[in-house]
CSV table of C-alpha atoms in Angstrom, one decimal:
chain,number,residue,atom,x,y,z
A,858,MET,CA,-0.1,-0.1,-0.2
A,859,GLU,CA,1.9,3.5,-0.9
A,860,SER,CA,1.4,6.5,1.0
A,861,ASN,CA,1.4,9.9,0.2
A,862,PRO,CA,3.5,13.0,2.1
A,863,VAL,CA,2.6,12.3,5.6
A,864,THR,CA,0.3,15.2,6.5
A,865,VAL,CA,-0.2,14.4,10.1
A,866,ALA,CA,2.6,14.5,12.9
A,867,ALA,CA,4.8,11.5,12.9
A,868,HIS,CA,4.7,11.0,16.6
A,869,ARG,CA,1.5,11.9,17.7
A,870,HIS,CA,0.4,9.4,20.5
A,871,TYR,CA,0.9,8.9,24.4
A,872,GLY,CA,2.2,6.0,26.2
A,873,ILE,CA,-0.4,2.9,26.7
A,874,ARG,CA,-0.2,0.4,29.5
A,875,TYR,CA,-2.0,-2.4,28.1
A,876,ASP,CA,-3.6,-5.7,30.3
A,877,ARG,CA,-0.9,-8.0,31.4
A,878,GLN,CA,-3.0,-10.8,29.0
A,879,ILE,CA,-3.2,-8.5,26.1
A,880,GLN,CA,0.7,-7.1,26.5
A,881,ASP,CA,1.4,-11.2,26.2
A,882,LEU,CA,-0.6,-12.1,22.9
A,883,LEU,CA,1.0,-8.4,21.5
A,884,THR,CA,4.7,-9.9,22.4
A,885,ARG,CA,3.9,-13.1,20.5
A,886,GLU,CA,5.8,-14.1,17.3
A,887,THR,CA,3.8,-17.2,16.5
A,888,LYS,CA,0.9,-16.6,14.3
A,889,VAL,CA,-1.3,-19.6,15.7
A,890,PHE,CA,-0.5,-20.2,19.2
A,891,ARG,CA,-2.2,-22.2,22.4
A,892,VAL,CA,-4.1,-20.0,24.5
A,893,ASP,CA,-5.1,-22.5,26.9
A,894,GLY,CA,-6.2,-26.0,27.1
A,895,THR,CA,-9.8,-25.6,25.3
A,896,MET,CA,-8.8,-22.5,22.6
A,897,VAL,CA,-6.2,-21.7,20.1
A,898,GLY,CA,-5.3,-18.5,18.7
A,899,VAL,CA,-5.1,-17.2,15.6
A,900,SER,CA,-3.6,-14.1,13.9
A,901,ASP,CA,-2.4,-15.2,10.2
A,902,PHE,CA,-4.5,-13.7,7.4
A,903,PRO,CA,-5.1,-16.6,4.9
A,904,LEU,CA,-5.7,-19.3,8.4
A,905,VAL,CA,-8.0,-16.5,9.5
A,906,SER,CA,-9.9,-16.5,6.1
A,907,ALA,CA,-10.2,-20.2,6.4
A,908,VAL,CA,-11.7,-20.1,9.7
A,909,VAL,CA,-14.1,-18.2,8.7
A,910,ALA,CA,-15.2,-19.6,5.0
A,911,ALA,CA,-15.5,-23.1,7.0
A,912,ARG,CA,-18.8,-22.4,8.4
A,913,PRO,CA,-21.7,-19.7,9.0
A,914,VAL,CA,-21.4,-17.5,12.5
A,915,LEU,CA,-23.8,-19.5,14.7
A,916,ALA,CA,-26.9,-17.5,16.7
A,917,LYS,CA,-24.7,-17.8,20.0
A,918,GLU,CA,-21.9,-16.3,18.7
A,919,ARG,CA,-23.4,-13.1,17.2
A,920,SER,CA,-23.6,-10.3,20.0
A,921,VAL,CA,-26.7,-8.2,18.8
A,922,PHE,CA,-28.8,-10.9,17.3
A,923,LYS,CA,-28.5,-13.7,19.4
A,924,PRO,CA,-31.3,-15.4,21.0
A,925,ALA,CA,-33.6,-13.4,23.0
A,926,ALA,CA,-36.9,-14.4,25.1
A,927,GLY,CA,-36.5,-18.0,24.2
A,928,ALA,CA,-36.4,-18.3,20.2
A,929,GLU,CA,-33.8,-17.2,18.0
A,930,ILE,CA,-33.8,-13.7,16.0
A,931,GLY,CA,-35.2,-14.1,12.8
A,932,HIS,CA,-33.9,-12.3,9.9
A,933,ASP,CA,-36.4,-10.5,9.3
A,934,SER,CA,-36.8,-9.0,12.6
A,935,ALA,CA,-32.8,-8.3,12.3
A,936,THR,CA,-33.1,-6.3,9.1
A,937,ARG,CA,-35.9,-4.4,10.2
A,938,SER,CA,-33.8,-3.7,13.4
A,939,ILE,CA,-30.7,-2.3,11.1
A,940,HIS,CA,-32.8,-0.2,8.9
A,941,ALA,CA,-34.3,1.4,11.8
A,942,LEU,CA,-31.1,1.9,13.7
A,943,GLY,CA,-29.7,3.3,10.3
A,944,ARG,CA,-32.9,5.9,10.1
A,945,ASP,CA,-32.0,7.2,13.5
A,946,VAL,CA,-28.3,7.4,13.2
A,947,MET,CA,-29.2,9.2,9.9
A,948,ALA,CA,-31.4,11.6,11.3
A,949,GLY,CA,-29.5,12.0,15.1
A,950,VAL,CA,-26.3,13.3,12.8
A,951,GLU,CA,-28.3,15.6,11.1
A,952,THR,CA,-29.8,17.2,14.3
A,953,ALA,CA,-27.7,19.7,17.2
A,954,PRO,CA,-25.7,17.6,19.0
A,955,PRO,CA,-26.2,17.6,23.2
A,956,PRO,CA,-24.1,20.6,25.1
A,957,ALA,CA,-20.4,19.4,24.5
A,958,GLN,CA,-19.6,19.8,28.4
A,959,ARG,CA,-21.3,16.5,29.0
A,960,LEU,CA,-18.8,15.1,27.2
A,961,SER,CA,-16.2,15.9,29.8
A,962,GLY,CA,-15.8,13.3,32.7
A,963,GLU,CA,-14.2,9.5,32.0
A,964,TRP,CA,-13.6,8.0,28.8
A,965,PRO,CA,-14.9,6.2,26.9
A,966,TYR,CA,-18.0,6.4,29.1
A,967,ALA,CA,-18.8,9.9,28.7
A,968,ALA,CA,-19.0,9.7,24.9
A,969,SER,CA,-20.9,6.6,25.1
A,970,SER,CA,-23.7,8.2,27.3
A,971,TYR,CA,-23.4,11.5,25.3
A,972,LEU,CA,-24.1,9.1,22.2
A,973,ARG,CA,-27.2,7.4,23.5
A,974,GLU,CA,-28.9,10.7,24.6
A,975,TRP,CA,-28.0,12.5,21.2
A,976,LEU,CA,-29.6,9.6,18.9
A,977,PHE,CA,-32.6,8.4,21.6
A,978,ALA,CA,-33.4,11.2,23.5
A,979,SER,CA,-36.7,11.3,22.1
A,980,ASP,CA,-38.0,7.5,23.3
A,981,PRO,CA,-40.5,7.7,26.1
A,982,LEU,CA,-40.1,6.3,29.8
A,983,PRO,CA,-39.9,3.8,30.7
A,984,MET,CA,-38.0,2.7,27.2
A,985,SER,CA,-35.4,5.6,27.5
A,986,LEU,CA,-34.5,3.6,30.5
A,987,LEU,CA,-33.2,0.5,28.4
A,988,ARG,CA,-30.3,2.4,27.1
A,989,LYS,CA,-29.2,4.0,30.7
A,990,ARG,CA,-25.7,2.6,31.3
A,991,ARG,CA,-25.9,2.3,34.9
A,992,ILE,CA,-29.0,-0.1,34.1
A,993,THR,CA,-27.5,-2.0,30.9
A,994,SER,CA,-24.9,-3.1,33.5
A,995,SER,CA,-26.9,-4.4,36.1
A,996,ASP,CA,-28.5,-7.8,35.4
A,997,LEU,CA,-31.2,-7.3,37.9
A,998,LEU,CA,-32.1,-3.5,37.0
A,999,SER,CA,-32.1,-4.6,33.3
A,1000,GLN,CA,-34.6,-7.7,34.0
A,1001,VAL,CA,-36.8,-5.2,35.9
A,1002,VAL,CA,-37.2,-2.7,33.2
A,1003,ASP,CA,-37.1,-5.3,30.7
A,1004,ARG,CA,-40.5,-6.2,32.2
A,1005,ALA,CA,-41.6,-2.8,32.6
A,1006,VAL,CA,-41.1,-2.1,29.3
A,1007,THR,CA,-43.0,-5.1,28.5
A,1008,VAL,CA,-46.2,-4.5,30.1
A,1009,TRP,CA,-45.9,-0.4,28.9
A,1010,PRO,CA,-43.4,0.9,26.8
A,1011,GLY,CA,-45.0,4.3,26.3
A,1012,SER,CA,-45.5,6.3,23.8
A,1013,GLY,CA,-43.9,9.4,22.3
A,1014,GLY,CA,-46.8,10.4,20.2
A,1015,GLU,CA,-47.1,10.8,16.6
A,1016,GLY,CA,-43.8,11.5,15.5
A,1017,ARG,CA,-41.8,11.2,18.1
A,1018,GLY,CA,-39.9,8.4,19.3
A,1019,SER,CA,-36.9,6.2,17.0
A,1020,MET,CA,-37.7,4.0,14.8
A,1021,LEU,CA,-36.0,1.3,17.0
A,1022,GLY,CA,-38.2,2.4,19.8
A,1023,ARG,CA,-41.1,2.2,17.3
A,1024,GLN,CA,-40.8,-1.9,17.2
A,1025,ILE,CA,-41.4,-2.2,20.6
A,1026,VAL,CA,-44.3,-0.3,20.5
A,1027,ASP,CA,-45.8,-2.0,17.4
A,1028,ALA,CA,-44.7,-5.6,18.6
A,1029,ALA,CA,-47.7,-7.9,18.0
A,1030,ASP,CA,-47.5,-10.2,21.2
A,1031,THR,CA,-45.4,-10.4,24.4
A,1032,ARG,CA,-42.6,-12.7,22.7
A,1033,GLU,CA,-42.3,-10.4,19.9
A,1034,ARG,CA,-42.0,-7.4,22.2
A,1035,ARG,CA,-39.7,-8.8,24.4
A,1036,GLN,CA,-37.0,-9.5,21.6
A,1037,ALA,CA,-37.6,-6.0,20.1
A,1038,ILE,CA,-36.8,-4.8,23.8
A,1039,ALA,CA,-33.6,-6.7,23.5
A,1040,LEU,CA,-32.6,-6.0,19.7
A,1041,TYR,CA,-33.0,-2.0,21.4
A,1042,ARG,CA,-30.9,-2.4,24.5
A,1043,ARG,CA,-28.1,-4.5,22.8
A,1044,ALA,CA,-28.0,-2.2,19.4
A,1045,THR,CA,-28.2,1.3,21.5
A,1046,ALA,CA,-25.4,0.0,23.8
A,1047,THR,CA,-23.6,-2.2,20.9
A,1048,LEU,CA,-23.6,0.9,18.5
A,1049,SER,CA,-22.8,3.7,21.6
A,1050,ASP,CA,-19.9,1.9,23.5
A,1051,GLY,CA,-18.3,1.0,20.0
A,1052,VAL,CA,-18.5,4.1,18.6
A,1053,ALA,CA,-17.4,5.6,22.0
A,1054,ALA,CA,-14.1,3.3,22.1
A,1055,LEU,CA,-13.3,4.2,18.7
A,1056,VAL,CA,-13.4,8.1,19.5
A,1057,ALA,CA,-11.5,7.3,22.4
A,1058,ASN,CA,-8.6,5.7,20.9
A,1059,SER,CA,-8.4,8.3,18.0
A,1060,LEU,CA,-8.2,10.9,20.5
A,1061,TRP,CA,-5.3,9.2,22.3
A,1062,LEU,CA,-3.6,8.3,19.2
A,1063,MET,CA,-3.8,11.8,17.9
A,1064,GLY,CA,-2.1,12.9,20.7
A,1065,PRO,CA,-1.1,16.8,21.8
A,1066,GLU,CA,-1.3,17.8,18.0
A,1067,ARG,CA,-5.1,16.7,18.0
A,1068,SER,CA,-5.9,20.3,17.3
A,1069,ASP,CA,-3.8,20.8,14.5
A,1070,VAL,CA,-5.1,17.5,12.8
A,1071,PRO,CA,-7.1,19.3,9.5
A,1072,ARG,CA,-10.7,17.9,9.9
A,1073,THR,CA,-9.9,16.5,6.2
A,1074,GLU,CA,-8.0,13.8,7.8
A,1075,LEU,CA,-10.2,12.4,10.7
A,1076,THR,CA,-11.7,9.6,8.2
A,1077,ALA,CA,-8.1,8.7,7.6
A,1078,VAL,CA,-7.4,8.8,11.5
A,1079,LEU,CA,-10.5,6.7,12.6
A,1080,TRP,CA,-9.5,4.1,9.6
A,1081,GLU,CA,-5.7,3.9,11.0
A,1082,THR,CA,-7.5,3.7,14.8
A,1083,LEU,CA,-9.2,0.6,13.4
A,1084,ARG,CA,-5.8,-1.1,12.5
A,1085,LEU,CA,-3.9,-0.1,15.3
A,1086,LEU,CA,-6.5,-0.3,18.2
A,1087,PRO,CA,-9.7,-2.1,16.7
A,1088,PRO,CA,-12.4,-2.0,19.6
A,1089,ALA,CA,-13.5,-5.3,18.0
A,1090,TRP,CA,-10.0,-7.1,18.5
A,1091,MET,CA,-11.1,-10.9,19.2
A,1092,LEU,CA,-13.8,-13.1,18.1
A,1093,LEU,CA,-14.5,-16.3,18.9
A,1094,ARG,CA,-15.4,-19.7,16.8
A,1095,SER,CA,-16.8,-22.4,18.6
A,1096,GLY,CA,-14.8,-26.0,18.1
A,1097,GLY,CA,-16.1,-28.4,15.6
A,1098,ASP,CA,-15.2,-31.1,13.2
A,1099,VAL,CA,-15.3,-28.4,10.3
A,1100,TYR,CA,-12.3,-27.5,11.1
A,1101,ASP,CA,-9.9,-30.3,11.2
A,1102,GLY,CA,-7.3,-30.2,8.5
A,1103,LEU,CA,-6.9,-26.4,8.7
A,1104,HIS,CA,-3.7,-26.7,10.7
A,1105,PRO,CA,-2.1,-29.3,12.7
A,1106,ASP,CA,-2.2,-27.5,16.1
A,1107,ILE,CA,-5.9,-26.8,15.9
A,1108,ARG,CA,-8.0,-29.9,17.1
A,1109,SER,CA,-12.1,-30.4,16.5
A,1110,GLU,CA,-12.6,-29.6,20.2
A,1111,ASP,CA,-10.9,-26.5,20.5
A,1112,ASN,CA,-12.7,-23.1,20.5
A,1113,ILE,CA,-10.7,-20.5,17.9
A,1114,ALA,CA,-10.0,-16.8,19.0
A,1115,LEU,CA,-9.1,-14.6,16.1
A,1116,PHE,CA,-7.0,-11.6,16.9
A,1117,PRO,CA,-7.6,-8.7,14.1
A,1118,LEU,CA,-5.4,-6.8,17.0
A,1119,LEU,CA,-2.5,-9.0,15.7
A,1120,MET,CA,-3.4,-9.8,12.1
A,1121,HIS,CA,-3.1,-5.5,11.8
A,1122,ARG,CA,0.0,-5.8,12.9
A,1123,ASP,CA,1.6,-8.2,10.9
A,1124,PRO,CA,4.8,-6.8,9.4
A,1125,ASP,CA,4.3,-9.6,6.3
A,1126,HIS,CA,0.9,-7.3,5.4
A,1127,TRP,CA,1.8,-3.9,6.6
A,1128,SER,CA,4.5,-1.0,6.3
A,1129,ASP,CA,5.8,0.3,9.9
A,1130,PRO,CA,3.1,-1.8,11.4
A,1131,LEU,CA,3.2,-0.1,15.1
A,1132,GLU,CA,3.6,3.3,13.8
A,1133,PHE,CA,0.0,5.8,13.5
A,1134,ARG,CA,0.1,6.7,10.0
A,1135,PRO,CA,-3.5,7.7,8.9
A,1136,GLU,CA,-1.5,8.7,5.8
A,1137,ARG,CA,-1.6,5.2,4.7
A,1138,TRP,CA,-5.1,5.6,4.0
A,1139,HIS,CA,-5.0,8.2,1.3
A,1140,GLY,CA,-6.2,7.3,-1.7
A,1141,VAL,CA,-7.7,4.1,-0.7
A,1142,GLY,CA,-11.6,3.7,-1.9
A,1143,ASP,CA,-12.4,1.1,0.0
A,1144,PRO,CA,-10.3,0.2,2.9
A,1145,GLU,CA,-12.3,-2.9,3.9
A,1146,LYS,CA,-11.1,-4.9,0.6
A,1147,THR,CA,-7.1,-4.1,2.0
A,1148,SER,CA,-5.4,-7.4,2.7
A,1149,ALA,CA,-5.2,-8.7,6.3
A,1150,PHE,CA,-7.5,-5.7,7.5
A,1151,MET,CA,-10.9,-6.5,9.0
A,1152,PRO,CA,-11.9,-4.1,11.3
A,1153,PHE,CA,-15.5,-4.9,11.5
A,1154,GLY,CA,-15.6,-8.7,11.7
A,1155,PHE,CA,-15.4,-11.3,9.2
A,1156,GLU,CA,-17.4,-12.1,6.0
A,1157,GLY,CA,-20.4,-13.7,6.9
A,1158,ALA,CA,-20.5,-11.8,10.4
A,1159,ARG,CA,-19.9,-8.4,10.1
A,1160,CYS,CA,-20.9,-5.6,12.4
A,1161,TRP,CA,-24.5,-5.3,11.6
A,1162,ALA,CA,-23.8,-1.6,12.1
A,1163,LYS,CA,-20.5,-1.0,9.9
A,1164,HIS,CA,-21.8,1.4,7.7
A,1165,LEU,CA,-23.0,3.9,10.8
A,1166,VAL,CA,-19.7,3.3,13.0
A,1167,VAL,CA,-17.4,5.5,11.0
A,1168,PRO,CA,-19.9,8.5,9.9
A,1169,LEU,CA,-21.0,8.4,13.4
A,1170,ALA,CA,-17.3,8.5,15.1
A,1171,GLU,CA,-16.3,11.2,12.8
A,1172,ARG,CA,-19.1,13.5,13.9
A,1173,LEU,CA,-18.6,13.0,17.5
A,1174,LEU,CA,-14.6,13.6,16.6
A,1175,ASN,CA,-15.8,17.0,15.0
A,1176,VAL,CA,-17.7,17.8,17.9
A,1177,ALA,CA,-14.9,16.7,20.5
A,1178,LEU,CA,-12.4,18.9,18.7
A,1179,ASP,CA,-14.9,21.7,17.9
A,1180,ASN,CA,-14.8,22.5,22.0
A,1181,ARG,CA,-11.3,21.6,22.8
A,1182,ILE,CA,-11.2,18.8,24.4
A,1183,THR,CA,-8.2,18.2,26.6
A,1184,LEU,CA,-7.2,14.8,27.5
A,1185,HIS,CA,-5.7,14.3,31.1
A,1186,SER,CA,-4.0,10.7,32.4
A,1187,PRO,CA,-1.2,10.6,34.8
A,1188,GLU,CA,2.0,10.9,33.2
A,1189,GLN,CA,0.6,10.9,29.9
A,1190,GLN,CA,-0.1,7.1,30.2
A,1191,THR,CA,-3.6,5.3,29.4
A,1192,HIS,CA,-4.4,2.0,30.3
A,1193,ILE,CA,-6.4,-0.5,28.1
A,1194,PRO,CA,-8.0,-3.0,30.2
A,1195,LEU,CA,-9.3,-6.9,29.1
A,1196,ARG,CA,-12.3,-6.0,28.3
A,1197,SER,CA,-14.8,-7.0,24.9
A,1198,LEU,CA,-14.1,-3.6,23.5
A,1199,LEU,CA,-10.4,-2.4,23.4
A,1200,SER,CA,-10.8,1.1,24.6
A,1201,VAL,CA,-7.9,3.3,26.2
A,1202,ARG,CA,-9.4,5.1,29.5
A,1203,PHE,CA,-8.6,8.6,30.3
A,1204,THR,CA,-10.5,11.8,31.9
A,1205,ALA,CA,-11.4,14.6,29.7
A,1206,GLU,CA,-12.7,18.2,30.0
A,1207,VAL,CA,-14.1,20.6,26.9
A,1208,ALA,CA,-13.6,24.2,27.1
A,1209,ALA,CA,-16.7,26.0,29.0
A,1210,ALA,CA,-19.1,27.3,26.5
């Protein structure tokens, strides 16, 4: 991949302290390795492609569209949810954002809450409780709210409320409503948390020069962040005979962990793989067709909202930069804990209005 002359400062990131288990992965030299007695890790691009092609993704391996209310999520229901969320995001980003002061606080949590309010503030009580972080982080509170919304979802009136929320109100029966509730809760959380993690990682990687980065560079910044610090850093596949013969270290009873985080740093596919270089994406028409680059998952199981992530992240990044966001962390170091979403942690403050 050719790169044009650098237009963003070469040394722009602060230090990052990875969780020990993530750091252990980053120091591995082999591309196929045993994680433990029941799991094999893979970062070799051809083998990753072969694992993905071996079978379709299972229902239990999905996140948003895994079974709910005692039944699998049907294709039609999933498609309606994707379209509804897309319309909600497009409508949301065309409206004025909430007050930027709400981006001050602990990231990525402040950014995630900000996005949920921005996109879904029109939904009525108790439906709006489905997207509150303090509630979604508690299984007990989530169950209580789910039951309340099942009985009375509320009504925002004609022309109000999100399209995703309308699926709850318009559900034909209790099971359909429970599934719509699950999809609403999962979709709002997955999109908001993923975009917040991506923007947090981008702000950190840009470093102190972030205010000097041309706005025309932000799309490239986001793609390079998806390469170097992809929020979707690991994907799991359940074991089975279908993987027999793909590699001598993979047994039929082994689960398989696929690591975009490692694959995106492979020097066989990337020049200066550890350097944050947004300019490498200049002139690249379709980044997802780049070899050894899978920021939104794999063929047949890609992120259902991938077409929304970069535009929404760019909008949020512009809001943060417009309001002169400042990042604070001890000794300019930040921590990445072991979580399902890979995201830096820091405290941020935006300029007073």
